[in-house]
């Protein structure tokens, strides 16, 4: 018969064993969390490991960053409509291709904005100090500014942000937008090309025409080039140059190329007529062109001038038929007025 093992009394150390750190790591079903670490309860009442919390926070931060990047990219690429203060828009950022706008059209646009609000955003580019340069939408911006003053309306405007790589792209964007939405006169087309050259955006007028009106036919660009001479010669003379029709403008440009004195005669005629409307101004232009269309009379051999008399800044030519002709740089409007007054006194 086998001997039974004798049981010894339980010692205090055996009753309350103290495990070593190594033993705790291997025997514990859950790790002991340091103080301050948050523990998230699961639906089953258990605890989730901290790495799951970190993963969730990392994923949330990544999603938020991606959303923020998408929003900023949409803003920068013009796919997000911004609400900007009216006084933050610099309307003269570009030389506008539209010289004037019909008041009836402006009133109609204001009525539409008043009843339906702004339906189409303007286009701007970001400048310094929280300001924006206007690329397209001058009529809408002007109408909203008037409504803000007259009706105490909203002082904001809806806009799309554009990032033109340079000024040439900005001018092209403005021209293309206006070509699509509302037809410009040939004078207005030529004027924006001339001003872009003056500002150094393009080296030559030819490059400006080829860039800004690359989608136009060669014949159309040729007509715009003809109007460039009118912009250069008459922009400070005509009050309503945009009212020049294609036919009248081309005729005027051709006449100016053939007659160097036409500009001075037109300036004098407009000064005397003082037109108050664009129709009155057009009549003066047509009146100046009318004599040029008549055939020139054959020269009279008996009316050849005698030897010219040279004066300071003037040359006097006396013809055998009794006519006199003055020519030279000193013959300006003041001298003509003085001569006219003297002749009236002498012959009166």
mmCIF file of C-alpha atoms in Angstrom:
data_model
loop_
_atom_site.group_PDB
_atom_site.id
_atom_site.type_symbol
_atom_site.label_atom_id
_atom_site.label_comp_id
_atom_site.label_asym_id
_atom_site.label_seq_id
_atom_site.Cartn_x
_atom_site.Cartn_y
_atom_site.Cartn_z
ATOM 1 C CA UNK A 1 0.000 0.000 0.000
ATOM 2 C CA UNK A 2 1.377 3.330 -1.116
ATOM 3 C CA UNK A 3 2.325 5.959 1.381
ATOM 4 C CA UNK A 4 0.225 9.108 1.423
ATOM 5 C CA UNK A 5 2.019 12.385 1.032
ATOM 6 C CA UNK A 6 1.924 14.445 4.117
ATOM 7 C CA UNK A 7 0.487 17.930 3.679
ATOM 8 C CA UNK A 8 2.326 20.831 5.234
ATOM 9 C CA UNK A 9 0.585 23.978 6.542
ATOM 10 C CA UNK A 10 0.257 26.914 4.106
ATOM 11 C CA UNK A 11 2.826 29.608 4.723
ATOM 12 C CA UNK A 12 2.003 33.391 4.500
ATOM 13 C CA UNK A 13 4.196 33.710 1.393
ATOM 14 C CA UNK A 14 2.212 30.912 -0.271
ATOM 15 C CA UNK A 15 -1.087 32.454 0.730
ATOM 16 C CA UNK A 16 -0.141 35.900 -0.728
ATOM 17 C CA UNK A 17 2.337 35.247 -3.530
ATOM 18 C CA UNK A 18 4.152 38.233 -5.092
ATOM 19 C CA UNK A 19 4.770 37.781 -8.775
ATOM 20 C CA UNK A 20 7.757 39.282 -10.508
ATOM 21 C CA UNK A 21 7.255 41.776 -13.359
ATOM 22 C CA UNK A 22 8.253 39.109 -15.853
ATOM 23 C CA UNK A 23 5.652 36.740 -14.473
ATOM 24 C CA UNK A 24 2.988 39.461 -14.616
ATOM 25 C CA UNK A 25 3.701 40.087 -18.318
ATOM 26 C CA UNK A 26 3.290 36.429 -19.163
ATOM 27 C CA UNK A 27 0.396 35.583 -16.920
ATOM 28 C CA UNK A 28 -1.806 38.641 -17.234
ATOM 29 C CA UNK A 29 -4.635 38.327 -19.766
ATOM 30 C CA UNK A 30 -4.707 42.155 -20.250
ATOM 31 C CA UNK A 31 -1.735 44.479 -20.005
ATOM 32 C CA UNK A 32 -1.628 46.925 -17.152
ATOM 33 C CA UNK A 33 -2.238 50.409 -18.660
ATOM 34 C CA UNK A 34 -0.062 53.228 -17.395
ATOM 35 C CA UNK A 35 -1.806 56.008 -15.554
ATOM 36 C CA UNK A 36 -3.370 58.593 -17.900
ATOM 37 C CA UNK A 37 -4.001 56.256 -20.850
ATOM 38 C CA UNK A 38 -7.653 56.382 -21.927
ATOM 39 C CA UNK A 39 -9.431 53.076 -22.331
ATOM 40 C CA UNK A 40 -12.398 52.787 -24.692
ATOM 41 C CA UNK A 41 -15.163 50.376 -23.763
ATOM 42 C CA UNK A 42 -16.427 48.023 -26.453
ATOM 43 C CA UNK A 43 -20.041 46.970 -26.918
ATOM 44 C CA UNK A 44 -19.254 43.762 -25.080
ATOM 45 C CA UNK A 45 -18.054 45.624 -22.051
ATOM 46 C CA UNK A 46 -14.386 44.880 -22.667
ATOM 47 C CA UNK A 47 -11.530 47.290 -23.285
ATOM 48 C CA UNK A 48 -9.927 48.129 -26.628
ATOM 49 C CA UNK A 49 -6.196 48.457 -27.024
ATOM 50 C CA UNK A 50 -4.718 51.989 -27.296
ATOM 51 C CA UNK A 51 -3.392 51.259 -30.813
ATOM 52 C CA UNK A 52 -7.001 51.082 -32.039
ATOM 53 C CA UNK A 53 -7.646 54.578 -30.654
ATOM 54 C CA UNK A 54 -4.483 55.888 -32.260
ATOM 55 C CA UNK A 55 -5.438 54.297 -35.556
ATOM 56 C CA UNK A 56 -8.876 55.879 -35.451
ATOM 57 C CA UNK A 57 -7.476 59.290 -34.578
ATOM 58 C CA UNK A 58 -4.862 58.986 -37.334
ATOM 59 C CA UNK A 59 -7.505 57.990 -39.872
ATOM 60 C CA UNK A 60 -9.756 60.871 -38.799
ATOM 61 C CA UNK A 61 -6.877 63.356 -39.056
ATOM 62 C CA UNK A 62 -5.937 62.002 -42.477
ATOM 63 C CA UNK A 63 -9.544 62.258 -43.697
ATOM 64 C CA UNK A 64 -9.806 65.820 -42.379
ATOM 65 C CA UNK A 65 -6.514 66.776 -44.041
ATOM 66 C CA UNK A 66 -7.661 65.222 -47.325
ATOM 67 C CA UNK A 67 -10.958 67.099 -47.129
ATOM 68 C CA UNK A 68 -9.127 70.337 -46.347
ATOM 69 C CA UNK A 69 -6.775 69.785 -49.286
ATOM 70 C CA UNK A 70 -9.701 69.033 -51.589
ATOM 71 C CA UNK A 71 -11.513 72.183 -50.488
ATOM 72 C CA UNK A 72 -8.414 74.329 -50.989
ATOM 73 C CA UNK A 73 -7.722 72.733 -54.363
ATOM 74 C CA UNK A 74 -11.318 73.369 -55.428
ATOM 75 C CA UNK A 75 -10.948 76.975 -54.290
ATOM 76 C CA UNK A 76 -7.653 77.495 -56.084
ATOM 77 C CA UNK A 77 -8.818 75.907 -59.335
ATOM 78 C CA UNK A 78 -12.007 77.936 -59.507
ATOM 79 C CA UNK A 79 -14.432 75.104 -58.727
ATOM 80 C CA UNK A 80 -15.696 76.729 -55.533
ATOM 81 C CA UNK A 81 -17.834 79.851 -55.427
ATOM 82 C CA UNK A 82 -16.476 82.397 -52.949
ATOM 83 C CA UNK A 83 -18.406 85.216 -51.286
ATOM 84 C CA UNK A 84 -16.154 88.257 -51.276
ATOM 85 C CA UNK A 85 -16.643 91.875 -50.114
ATOM 86 C CA UNK A 86 -17.448 94.262 -52.945
ATOM 87 C CA UNK A 87 -14.818 96.718 -51.748
ATOM 88 C CA UNK A 88 -12.160 93.987 -51.943
ATOM 89 C CA UNK A 89 -12.483 93.769 -55.749
ATOM 90 C CA UNK A 90 -10.111 95.924 -57.811
ATOM 91 C CA UNK A 91 -12.122 96.598 -60.954
ATOM 92 C CA UNK A 92 -9.256 98.258 -62.856
ATOM 93 C CA UNK A 93 -6.855 95.356 -62.358
ATOM 94 C CA UNK A 94 -6.964 94.952 -66.160
ATOM 95 C CA UNK A 95 -7.600 97.597 -68.796
ATOM 96 C CA UNK A 96 -11.226 96.810 -69.509
ATOM 97 C CA UNK A 97 -12.174 95.870 -73.047
ATOM 98 C CA UNK A 98 -15.692 97.221 -72.544
ATOM 99 C CA UNK A 99 -15.605 101.011 -72.845
ATOM 100 C CA UNK A 100 -19.244 101.762 -72.094
ATOM 101 C CA UNK A 101 -22.465 99.991 -71.256
ATOM 102 C CA UNK A 102 -25.958 100.955 -72.293
ATOM 103 C CA UNK A 103 -27.905 102.384 -69.354
ATOM 104 C CA UNK A 104 -31.045 100.413 -70.263
ATOM 105 C CA UNK A 105 -29.013 97.188 -70.229
ATOM 106 C CA UNK A 106 -27.556 98.115 -66.847
ATOM 107 C CA UNK A 107 -31.010 98.819 -65.399
ATOM 108 C CA UNK A 108 -32.262 95.463 -66.695
ATOM 109 C CA UNK A 109 -29.317 93.681 -65.119
ATOM 110 C CA UNK A 110 -29.893 95.458 -61.816
ATOM 111 C CA UNK A 111 -33.575 94.481 -61.866
ATOM 112 C CA UNK A 112 -32.613 90.849 -62.445
ATOM 113 C CA UNK A 113 -30.081 90.894 -59.612
ATOM 114 C CA UNK A 114 -32.603 92.572 -57.329
ATOM 115 C CA UNK A 115 -35.263 89.923 -57.924
ATOM 116 C CA UNK A 116 -33.245 86.730 -58.436
ATOM 117 C CA UNK A 117 -29.868 87.485 -56.928
ATOM 118 C CA UNK A 118 -26.517 86.880 -58.570
ATOM 119 C CA UNK A 119 -26.747 83.771 -60.715
ATOM 120 C CA UNK A 120 -23.321 83.814 -62.367
ATOM 121 C CA UNK A 121 -20.112 84.458 -60.395
ATOM 122 C CA UNK A 122 -17.514 86.951 -61.544
ATOM 123 C CA UNK A 123 -13.913 85.827 -62.053
ATOM 124 C CA UNK A 124 -11.061 87.245 -59.973
ATOM 125 C CA UNK A 125 -7.427 86.606 -59.173
ATOM 126 C CA UNK A 126 -5.886 86.944 -55.729
ATOM 127 C CA UNK A 127 -3.785 90.046 -55.007
ATOM 128 C CA UNK A 128 -1.953 91.144 -51.873
ATOM 129 C CA UNK A 129 -3.589 92.295 -48.617
ATOM 130 C CA UNK A 130 -6.803 90.355 -49.098
ATOM 131 C CA UNK A 131 -7.737 92.059 -52.357
ATOM 132 C CA UNK A 132 -8.772 90.527 -55.667
ATOM 133 C CA UNK A 133 -8.256 91.723 -59.241
ATOM 134 C CA UNK A 134 -11.260 91.551 -61.560
ATOM 135 C CA UNK A 135 -10.756 89.414 -64.660
ATOM 136 C CA UNK A 136 -14.310 89.161 -65.988
ATOM 137 C CA UNK A 137 -17.763 90.206 -64.848
ATOM 138 C CA UNK A 138 -17.384 93.999 -64.901
ATOM 139 C CA UNK A 139 -21.092 94.576 -65.677
ATOM 140 C CA UNK A 140 -22.238 92.309 -62.833
ATOM 141 C CA UNK A 141 -19.806 93.913 -60.401
ATOM 142 C CA UNK A 142 -20.892 97.417 -61.417
ATOM 143 C CA UNK A 143 -24.573 96.524 -61.076
ATOM 144 C CA UNK A 144 -24.039 95.000 -57.625
ATOM 145 C CA UNK A 145 -22.100 98.082 -56.501
ATOM 146 C CA UNK A 146 -24.961 100.328 -57.605
ATOM 147 C CA UNK A 147 -27.520 98.145 -55.860
ATOM 148 C CA UNK A 148 -25.456 98.240 -52.687
ATOM 149 C CA UNK A 149 -25.630 102.033 -52.716
ATOM 150 C CA UNK A 150 -29.118 102.647 -54.104
ATOM 151 C CA UNK A 151 -30.997 99.837 -52.336
ATOM 152 C CA UNK A 152 -28.679 99.323 -49.357
ATOM 153 C CA UNK A 153 -28.324 95.787 -50.671
ATOM 154 C CA UNK A 154 -25.700 93.158 -50.050
ATOM 155 C CA UNK A 155 -22.085 94.299 -49.961
ATOM 156 C CA UNK A 156 -20.719 90.966 -51.216
ATOM 157 C CA UNK A 157 -20.234 89.363 -54.612
ATOM 158 C CA UNK A 158 -20.004 85.719 -55.668
ATOM 159 C CA UNK A 159 -16.725 84.970 -57.404
ATOM 160 C CA UNK A 160 -14.578 82.203 -58.809
ATOM 161 C CA UNK A 161 -10.866 82.407 -58.082
ATOM 162 C CA UNK A 162 -8.600 82.107 -61.107
ATOM 163 C CA UNK A 163 -4.836 81.675 -61.089
ATOM 164 C CA UNK A 164 -3.572 83.051 -64.409
ATOM 165 C CA UNK A 165 0.089 82.207 -64.808
ATOM 166 C CA UNK A 166 0.764 85.741 -66.013
ATOM 167 C CA UNK A 167 -0.977 88.889 -67.176
ATOM 168 C CA UNK A 168 -1.338 87.532 -70.709
ATOM 169 C CA UNK A 169 -3.533 84.698 -69.415
ATOM 170 C CA UNK A 170 -5.603 87.181 -67.429
ATOM 171 C CA UNK A 171 -6.241 89.336 -70.514
ATOM 172 C CA UNK A 172 -7.054 86.242 -72.556
ATOM 173 C CA UNK A 173 -9.550 85.073 -69.926
ATOM 174 C CA UNK A 174 -11.267 88.469 -69.948
ATOM 175 C CA UNK A 175 -11.444 88.630 -73.757
ATOM 176 C CA UNK A 176 -12.735 85.076 -74.149
ATOM 177 C CA UNK A 177 -15.406 85.568 -71.474
ATOM 178 C CA UNK A 178 -16.722 88.726 -73.124
ATOM 179 C CA UNK A 179 -16.494 87.261 -76.635
ATOM 180 C CA UNK A 180 -18.733 84.409 -75.507
ATOM 181 C CA UNK A 181 -21.228 86.391 -73.431
ATOM 182 C CA UNK A 182 -21.602 89.667 -75.310
ATOM 183 C CA UNK A 183 -20.075 90.780 -78.576
ATOM 184 C CA UNK A 184 -17.519 93.552 -78.393
ATOM 185 C CA UNK A 185 -17.095 96.243 -81.022
ATOM 186 C CA UNK A 186 -13.994 96.125 -83.173
ATOM 187 C CA UNK A 187 -12.760 99.276 -81.484
ATOM 188 C CA UNK A 188 -13.043 97.676 -78.039
ATOM 189 C CA UNK A 189 -11.193 94.584 -79.262
ATOM 190 C CA UNK A 190 -8.407 96.724 -80.687
ATOM 191 C CA UNK A 191 -8.217 98.883 -77.582
ATOM 192 C CA UNK A 192 -7.558 96.031 -75.169
ATOM 193 C CA UNK A 193 -4.806 94.727 -77.479
ATOM 194 C CA UNK A 194 -3.215 98.175 -77.626
ATOM 195 C CA UNK A 195 -3.322 98.649 -73.853
ATOM 196 C CA UNK A 196 -1.883 95.187 -73.249
ATOM 197 C CA UNK A 197 1.085 96.149 -75.425
ATOM 198 C CA UNK A 198 1.438 99.495 -73.638
ATOM 199 C CA UNK A 199 1.619 97.686 -70.284
ATOM 200 C CA UNK A 200 4.318 95.346 -71.556
ATOM 201 C CA UNK A 201 2.128 92.248 -71.496
ATOM 202 C CA UNK A 202 2.957 91.626 -75.162
ATOM 203 C CA UNK A 203 5.999 92.815 -77.057
ATOM 204 C CA UNK A 204 4.169 93.794 -80.246
ATOM 205 C CA UNK A 205 0.641 94.411 -81.429
ATOM 206 C CA UNK A 206 0.925 91.406 -83.724
ATOM 207 C CA UNK A 207 1.704 89.109 -80.793
ATOM 208 C CA UNK A 208 -1.177 90.624 -78.815
ATOM 209 C CA UNK A 209 -3.619 89.978 -81.648
ATOM 210 C CA UNK A 210 -2.402 86.425 -82.213
ATOM 211 C CA UNK A 211 -2.640 85.608 -78.509
ATOM 212 C CA UNK A 212 -5.846 87.376 -77.494
ATOM 213 C CA UNK A 213 -7.764 86.528 -80.667
ATOM 214 C CA UNK A 214 -6.180 83.220 -81.575
ATOM 215 C CA UNK A 215 -9.621 81.682 -82.099
ATOM 216 C CA UNK A 216 -10.682 84.420 -84.544
ATOM 217 C CA UNK A 217 -10.300 84.102 -88.283
ATOM 218 C CA UNK A 218 -7.465 85.818 -90.089
ATOM 219 C CA UNK A 219 -9.933 88.247 -91.670
ATOM 220 C CA UNK A 220 -11.317 89.217 -88.277
ATOM 221 C CA UNK A 221 -7.845 89.800 -86.836
ATOM 222 C CA UNK A 222 -7.030 91.931 -89.877
ATOM 223 C CA UNK A 223 -10.042 94.142 -89.146
ATOM 224 C CA UNK A 224 -9.043 94.476 -85.495
ATOM 225 C CA UNK A 225 -5.556 95.477 -86.664
ATOM 226 C CA UNK A 226 -7.101 98.237 -88.816
ATOM 227 C CA UNK A 227 -8.969 99.575 -85.782
ATOM 228 C CA UNK A 228 -5.666 99.711 -83.872
ATOM 229 C CA UNK A 229 -4.733 102.812 -85.868
ATOM 230 C CA UNK A 230 -7.969 104.452 -84.692
ATOM 231 C CA UNK A 231 -7.168 103.589 -81.078
ATOM 232 C CA UNK A 232 -3.705 105.061 -81.425
ATOM 233 C CA UNK A 233 -4.886 108.172 -83.204
ATOM 234 C CA UNK A 234 -8.371 108.936 -81.888
ATOM 235 C CA UNK A 235 -8.758 107.413 -78.415
ATOM 236 C CA UNK A 236 -8.431 110.861 -76.830
ATOM 237 C CA UNK A 237 -10.558 112.523 -79.529
ATOM 238 C CA UNK A 238 -13.727 110.434 -79.770
ATOM 239 C CA UNK A 239 -16.118 110.196 -76.832
ATOM 240 C CA UNK A 240 -18.034 107.195 -78.206
ATOM 241 C CA UNK A 241 -15.480 105.297 -80.298
ATOM 242 C CA UNK A 242 -17.189 101.965 -79.511
ATOM 243 C CA UNK A 243 -20.156 103.200 -81.565
ATOM 244 C CA UNK A 244 -18.121 103.059 -84.774
ATOM 245 C CA UNK A 245 -19.558 100.385 -86.999
ATOM 246 C CA UNK A 246 -17.275 97.929 -88.740
ATOM 247 C CA UNK A 247 -17.768 99.611 -92.114
ATOM 248 C CA UNK A 248 -17.360 103.168 -90.863
ATOM 249 C CA UNK A 249 -14.346 102.302 -88.743
ATOM 250 C CA UNK A 250 -12.535 100.563 -91.577
ATOM 251 C CA UNK A 251 -13.243 103.506 -93.885
ATOM 252 C CA UNK A 252 -11.962 105.937 -91.268
ATOM 253 C CA UNK A 253 -8.799 103.900 -90.685
ATOM 254 C CA UNK A 254 -8.088 103.772 -94.431
ATOM 255 C CA UNK A 255 -8.681 107.511 -94.808
ATOM 256 C CA UNK A 256 -6.308 108.279 -91.930
ATOM 257 C CA UNK A 257 -3.595 106.146 -93.508
ATOM 258 C CA UNK A 258 -3.951 108.077 -96.779
ATOM 259 C CA UNK A 259 -4.402 111.555 -95.291
ATOM 260 C CA UNK A 260 -2.092 112.663 -92.469
ATOM 261 C CA UNK A 261 -4.186 115.795 -91.846
ATOM 262 C CA UNK A 262 -7.457 113.912 -91.322
ATOM 263 C CA UNK A 263 -6.990 113.611 -87.570
ATOM 264 C CA UNK A 264 -6.516 117.347 -87.112
ATOM 265 C CA UNK A 265 -9.539 118.140 -89.291
ATOM 266 C CA UNK A 266 -11.677 115.665 -87.377
ATOM 267 C CA UNK A 267 -10.507 117.109 -84.053
ATOM 268 C CA UNK A 268 -11.362 120.615 -85.210
ATOM 269 C CA UNK A 269 -14.769 119.533 -86.504
ATOM 270 C CA UNK A 270 -15.636 117.802 -83.239
ATOM 271 C CA UNK A 271 -14.468 120.822 -81.244
ATOM 272 C CA UNK A 272 -16.762 123.095 -83.229
ATOM 273 C CA UNK A 273 -19.750 120.715 -83.240
ATOM 274 C CA UNK A 274 -19.534 119.663 -79.570
ATOM 275 C CA UNK A 275 -21.656 116.513 -80.082
ATOM 276 C CA UNK A 276 -23.794 115.527 -77.103
ATOM 277 C CA UNK A 277 -24.671 112.011 -78.235
ATOM 278 C CA UNK A 278 -22.925 109.219 -80.045
ATOM 279 C CA UNK A 279 -25.202 109.686 -83.052
ATOM 280 C CA UNK A 280 -24.156 113.319 -83.340
ATOM 281 C CA UNK A 281 -20.497 112.298 -83.124
ATOM 282 C CA UNK A 282 -20.967 109.690 -85.835
ATOM 283 C CA UNK A 283 -22.479 112.344 -88.116
ATOM 284 C CA UNK A 284 -19.383 114.496 -87.709
ATOM 285 C CA UNK A 285 -17.144 111.542 -88.574
ATOM 286 C CA UNK A 286 -19.256 110.732 -91.622
ATOM 287 C CA UNK A 287 -19.130 114.378 -92.684
ATOM 288 C CA UNK A 288 -15.338 114.384 -92.531
ATOM 289 C CA UNK A 289 -15.158 111.221 -94.613
ATOM 290 C CA UNK A 290 -17.652 112.396 -97.249
ATOM 291 C CA UNK A 291 -15.273 114.737 -99.137
ATOM 292 C CA UNK A 292 -12.591 112.070 -99.138
ATOM 293 C CA UNK A 293 -14.868 109.736 -101.089
ATOM 294 C CA UNK A 294 -15.363 112.192 -103.940
ATOM 295 C CA UNK A 295 -12.920 111.978 -106.800
ATOM 296 C CA UNK A 296 -10.160 114.528 -106.722
ATOM 297 C CA UNK A 297 -10.337 117.126 -109.521
ATOM 298 C CA UNK A 298 -7.632 117.078 -112.105
ATOM 299 C CA UNK A 299 -4.936 119.646 -111.385
ATOM 300 C CA UNK A 300 -5.131 122.901 -113.282
ATOM 301 C CA UNK A 301 -1.829 123.502 -115.003
ATOM 302 C CA UNK A 302 -2.397 127.255 -114.861
ATOM 303 C CA UNK A 303 -2.759 127.191 -111.068
ATOM 304 C CA UNK A 304 0.732 125.972 -110.271
ATOM 305 C CA UNK A 305 2.152 127.807 -107.267
ATOM 306 C CA UNK A 306 4.780 130.482 -107.593
ATOM 307 C CA UNK A 307 8.004 130.283 -105.622
ATOM 308 C CA UNK A 308 7.216 129.454 -101.962
ATOM 309 C CA UNK A 309 7.717 132.043 -99.257
ATOM 310 C CA UNK A 310 9.400 130.614 -96.159
ATOM 311 C CA UNK A 311 8.274 131.979 -92.787
ATOM 312 C CA UNK A 312 9.231 130.835 -89.264
ATOM 313 C CA UNK A 313 7.608 127.414 -89.064
ATOM 314 C CA UNK A 314 5.462 128.093 -92.146
ATOM 315 C CA UNK A 315 5.628 127.929 -95.907
ATOM 316 C CA UNK A 316 3.360 130.194 -97.993
ATOM 317 C CA UNK A 317 2.397 129.008 -101.473
ATOM 318 C CA UNK A 318 0.714 131.542 -103.781
ATOM 319 C CA UNK A 319 -1.090 130.100 -106.826
ATOM 320 C CA UNK A 320 -1.691 131.928 -110.081
ATOM 321 C CA UNK A 321 -5.437 131.524 -109.622
ATOM 322 C CA UNK A 322 -5.195 133.708 -106.528
ATOM 323 C CA UNK A 323 -5.368 130.939 -103.907
ATOM 324 C CA UNK A 324 -2.956 130.809 -100.990
ATOM 325 C CA UNK A 325 -1.804 127.780 -99.054
ATOM 326 C CA UNK A 326 -0.058 127.703 -95.711
ATOM 327 C CA UNK A 327 1.771 124.618 -94.482
ATOM 328 C CA UNK A 328 4.172 123.855 -91.656
ATOM 329 C CA UNK A 329 4.408 122.909 -87.985
ATOM 330 C CA UNK A 330 3.456 126.404 -86.801
ATOM 331 C CA UNK A 331 0.015 126.092 -88.395
ATOM 332 C CA UNK A 332 -1.992 124.988 -85.390
ATOM 333 C CA UNK A 333 -5.528 125.706 -84.217
ATOM 334 C CA UNK A 334 -4.546 128.931 -82.424
ATOM 335 C CA UNK A 335 -2.852 130.347 -85.511
ATOM 336 C CA UNK A 336 -5.844 129.433 -87.678
ATOM 337 C CA UNK A 337 -8.160 131.202 -85.249
ATOM 338 C CA UNK A 338 -5.958 134.310 -85.266
ATOM 339 C CA UNK A 339 -5.781 134.336 -89.073
ATOM 340 C CA UNK A 340 -9.536 133.877 -89.345
ATOM 341 C CA UNK A 341 -10.164 136.766 -86.949
ATOM 342 C CA UNK A 342 -7.674 138.975 -88.808
ATOM 343 C CA UNK A 343 -9.242 138.196 -92.189
ATOM 344 C CA UNK A 344 -12.723 138.950 -90.859
ATOM 345 C CA UNK A 345 -11.469 142.299 -89.585
ATOM 346 C CA UNK A 346 -9.573 143.047 -92.779
ATOM 347 C CA UNK A 347 -12.372 142.063 -95.151
ATOM 348 C CA UNK A 348 -15.272 143.047 -92.921
#
